[in-house]
Amino acid sequence: MEIFLMRHPKPDVDKNVCYGQADLKLLTGWQTAIRESLKGLENIDLIVSSPLVRCAEVATWVHNNIFPDADYQENEAWKELNFGEWEMMQWNDIPQKDLDLWMQDYENVSPPQGETLKEMRNRVLGAWGKLLTVKNKKVLVIAHAGAIRIVLAHHFKISYQEALKISINYSEYKSVLING
């Protein structure tokens, strides 16, 4: 089984805004970058997507225009981290003491009304485990950098901190080969 983990295109949001599960639209013209990125892929059997617009819109377009024979599904578990009350706030407007507390232990501390990295990891790896049981040979997952890093850390047995060093650009994918 080969799984391609693709990050959504750049959303239409200021780079200084905290967003995770906010449902953001994409910048116009994203289709060109997606088509170019997927140029070498063939015979995708299944497309799985986060239901957030910045992924689901891409997945639907890819399904309709590039891999129309693939099965398609959306899965809530592939969403980005829930930043709770911080969603759509400027990073500079988040109280520094709250941000420091979270940054010191984001594994176990959540933004107010948000989720911890541990909670997100459990959610994402639950979906990953189910994905590994499907009979498809080639799967394209369209998701978010945080979810992709969780899978890469798990698959390659590295820490999340190490996974943060992996470049995951907008509209690009990482390939994971699963034996057996």
mmCIF file of N, CA, C and O in Angstrom, residues 5 106-107 117 121 125 128 145-168 174-176:
data_model
loop_
_atom_site.group_PDB
_atom_site.id
_atom_site.type_symbol
_atom_site.label_atom_id
_atom_site.label_comp_id
_atom_site.label_asym_id
_atom_site.label_seq_id
_atom_site.Cartn_x
_atom_site.Cartn_y
_atom_site.Cartn_z
ATOM 1 N N LEU A 5 0.322 11.702 1.492
ATOM 2 C CA LEU A 5 -0.229 12.667 2.448
ATOM 3 C C LEU A 5 -0.001 14.065 1.896
ATOM 4 O O LEU A 5 1.129 14.568 1.897
ATOM 5 N N TYR A 106 2.546 21.717 24.823
ATOM 6 C CA TYR A 106 1.384 21.579 23.940
ATOM 7 C C TYR A 106 0.922 20.138 23.815
ATOM 8 O O TYR A 106 -0.176 19.871 23.353
ATOM 9 N N GLU A 107 1.757 19.218 24.259
ATOM 10 C CA GLU A 107 1.362 17.812 24.285
ATOM 11 C C GLU A 107 0.170 17.606 25.230
ATOM 12 O O GLU A 107 -0.752 16.855 24.931
ATOM 13 N N LEU A 117 -2.192 18.410 21.838
ATOM 14 C CA LEU A 117 -1.587 17.625 20.771
ATOM 15 C C LEU A 117 -1.871 16.143 21.005
ATOM 16 O O LEU A 117 -2.106 15.399 20.056
ATOM 17 N N ARG A 121 -3.406 13.747 18.309
ATOM 18 C CA ARG A 121 -2.673 12.550 17.889
ATOM 19 C C ARG A 121 -3.574 11.322 17.968
ATOM 20 O O ARG A 121 -3.607 10.505 17.044
ATOM 21 N N LEU A 125 -4.290 9.327 14.603
ATOM 22 C CA LEU A 125 -3.768 7.965 14.508
ATOM 23 C C LEU A 125 -4.878 6.919 14.512
ATOM 24 O O LEU A 125 -4.705 5.834 13.949
ATOM 25 N N TRP A 128 -5.686 6.922 10.910
ATOM 26 C CA TRP A 128 -4.566 6.292 10.213
ATOM 27 C C TRP A 128 -4.659 4.764 10.340
ATOM 28 O O TRP A 128 -4.509 4.041 9.358
ATOM 29 N N ALA A 145 -1.005 20.210 7.818
ATOM 30 C CA ALA A 145 0.381 19.954 8.211
ATOM 31 C C ALA A 145 0.472 19.241 9.559
ATOM 32 O O ALA A 145 1.277 18.325 9.719
ATOM 33 N N GLY A 146 -0.339 19.650 10.521
ATOM 34 C CA GLY A 146 -0.283 19.019 11.839
ATOM 35 C C GLY A 146 -0.626 17.541 11.785
ATOM 36 O O GLY A 146 0.068 16.703 12.371
ATOM 37 N N ALA A 147 -1.677 17.197 11.061
ATOM 38 C CA ALA A 147 -2.091 15.799 10.942
ATOM 39 C C ALA A 147 -1.034 14.996 10.188
ATOM 40 O O ALA A 147 -0.718 13.858 10.567
ATOM 41 N N ILE A 148 -0.476 15.581 9.148
ATOM 42 C CA ILE A 148 0.549 14.891 8.366
ATOM 43 C C ILE A 148 1.785 14.645 9.226
ATOM 44 O O ILE A 148 2.359 13.552 9.213
ATOM 45 N N ARG A 149 2.185 15.627 10.010
ATOM 46 C CA ARG A 149 3.364 15.457 10.875
ATOM 47 C C ARG A 149 3.124 14.375 11.929
ATOM 48 O O ARG A 149 4.038 13.618 12.266
ATOM 49 N N ILE A 150 1.926 14.289 12.443
ATOM 50 C CA ILE A 150 1.612 13.238 13.413
ATOM 51 C C ILE A 150 1.804 11.866 12.777
ATOM 52 O O ILE A 150 2.410 10.965 13.368
ATOM 53 N N VAL A 151 1.309 11.690 11.566
ATOM 54 C CA VAL A 151 1.449 10.405 10.874
ATOM 55 C C VAL A 151 2.921 10.113 10.581
ATOM 56 O O VAL A 151 3.396 8.992 10.806
ATOM 57 N N LEU A 152 3.647 11.104 10.093
ATOM 58 C CA LEU A 152 5.062 10.889 9.784
ATOM 59 C C LEU A 152 5.860 10.545 11.036
ATOM 60 O O LEU A 152 6.714 9.651 11.012
ATOM 61 N N ALA A 153 5.597 11.239 12.132
ATOM 62 C CA ALA A 153 6.285 10.937 13.392
ATOM 63 C C ALA A 153 6.000 9.507 13.817
ATOM 64 O O ALA A 153 6.909 8.764 14.216
ATOM 65 N N HIS A 154 4.754 9.109 13.731
ATOM 66 C CA HIS A 154 4.362 7.747 14.119
ATOM 67 C C HIS A 154 4.996 6.710 13.194
ATOM 68 O O HIS A 154 5.606 5.736 13.657
ATOM 69 N N HIS A 155 4.867 6.917 11.900
ATOM 70 C CA HIS A 155 5.351 5.942 10.917
ATOM 71 C C HIS A 155 6.868 5.770 10.973
ATOM 72 O O HIS A 155 7.382 4.651 10.900
ATOM 73 N N PHE A 156 7.577 6.881 11.092
ATOM 74 C CA PHE A 156 9.039 6.823 11.081
ATOM 75 C C PHE A 156 9.637 6.752 12.486
ATOM 76 O O PHE A 156 10.859 6.825 12.641
ATOM 77 N N LYS A 157 8.754 6.655 13.495
ATOM 78 C CA LYS A 157 9.175 6.497 14.886
ATOM 79 C C LYS A 157 10.133 7.607 15.332
ATOM 80 O O LYS A 157 11.211 7.366 15.866
ATOM 81 N N ILE A 158 9.690 8.839 15.061
ATOM 82 C CA ILE A 158 10.427 10.014 15.514
ATOM 83 C C ILE A 158 9.498 10.840 16.392
ATOM 84 O O ILE A 158 8.287 10.634 16.394
ATOM 85 N N SER A 159 10.056 11.766 17.122
ATOM 86 C CA SER A 159 9.228 12.625 17.976
ATOM 87 C C SER A 159 8.485 13.647 17.126
ATOM 88 O O SER A 159 8.885 13.938 15.984
ATOM 89 N N TYR A 160 7.426 14.202 17.703
ATOM 90 C CA TYR A 160 6.706 15.251 16.991
ATOM 91 C C TYR A 160 7.628 16.449 16.777
ATOM 92 O O TYR A 160 7.574 17.103 15.738
ATOM 93 N N GLN A 161 8.505 16.722 17.740
ATOM 94 C CA GLN A 161 9.458 17.831 17.607
ATOM 95 C C GLN A 161 10.358 17.605 16.391
ATOM 96 O O GLN A 161 10.668 18.550 15.662
ATOM 97 N N GLU A 162 10.770 16.359 16.157
ATOM 98 C CA GLU A 162 11.574 16.054 14.973
ATOM 99 C C GLU A 162 10.721 16.213 13.701
ATOM 100 O O GLU A 162 11.201 16.697 12.678
ATOM 101 N N ALA A 163 9.473 15.797 13.780
ATOM 102 C CA ALA A 163 8.576 15.923 12.623
ATOM 103 C C ALA A 163 8.337 17.387 12.262
ATOM 104 O O ALA A 163 8.085 17.703 11.094
ATOM 105 N N LEU A 164 8.426 18.283 13.236
ATOM 106 C CA LEU A 164 8.254 19.713 12.956
ATOM 107 C C LEU A 164 9.350 20.241 12.020
ATOM 108 O O LEU A 164 9.165 21.259 11.352
ATOM 109 N N LYS A 165 10.467 19.544 11.962
ATOM 110 C CA LYS A 165 11.578 19.959 11.097
ATOM 111 C C LYS A 165 11.354 19.547 9.642
ATOM 112 O O LYS A 165 12.067 19.990 8.755
ATOM 113 N N ILE A 166 10.378 18.671 9.399
ATOM 114 C CA ILE A 166 10.094 18.208 8.042
ATOM 115 C C ILE A 166 9.290 19.283 7.314
ATOM 116 O O ILE A 166 8.243 19.711 7.789
ATOM 117 N N SER A 167 9.789 19.701 6.183
ATOM 118 C CA SER A 167 9.091 20.705 5.387
ATOM 119 C C SER A 167 7.846 20.076 4.745
ATOM 120 O O SER A 167 7.951 19.058 4.057
ATOM 121 N N ILE A 168 6.705 20.675 4.997
ATOM 122 C CA ILE A 168 5.452 20.226 4.382
ATOM 123 C C ILE A 168 4.808 21.461 3.759
ATOM 124 O O ILE A 168 4.037 22.163 4.394
ATOM 125 N N LYS A 174 3.737 13.960 0.834
ATOM 126 C CA LYS A 174 4.763 13.028 1.301
ATOM 127 C C LYS A 174 4.221 11.642 1.060
ATOM 128 O O LYS A 174 3.035 11.371 1.276
ATOM 129 N N SER A 175 5.090 10.744 0.640
ATOM 130 C CA SER A 175 4.690 9.373 0.337
ATOM 131 C C SER A 175 5.111 8.431 1.464
ATOM 132 O O SER A 175 6.227 8.543 1.965
ATOM 133 N N VAL A 176 4.198 7.540 1.845
ATOM 134 C CA VAL A 176 4.492 6.547 2.862
ATOM 135 C C VAL A 176 4.170 5.178 2.252
ATOM 136 O O VAL A 176 3.047 4.941 1.791
#
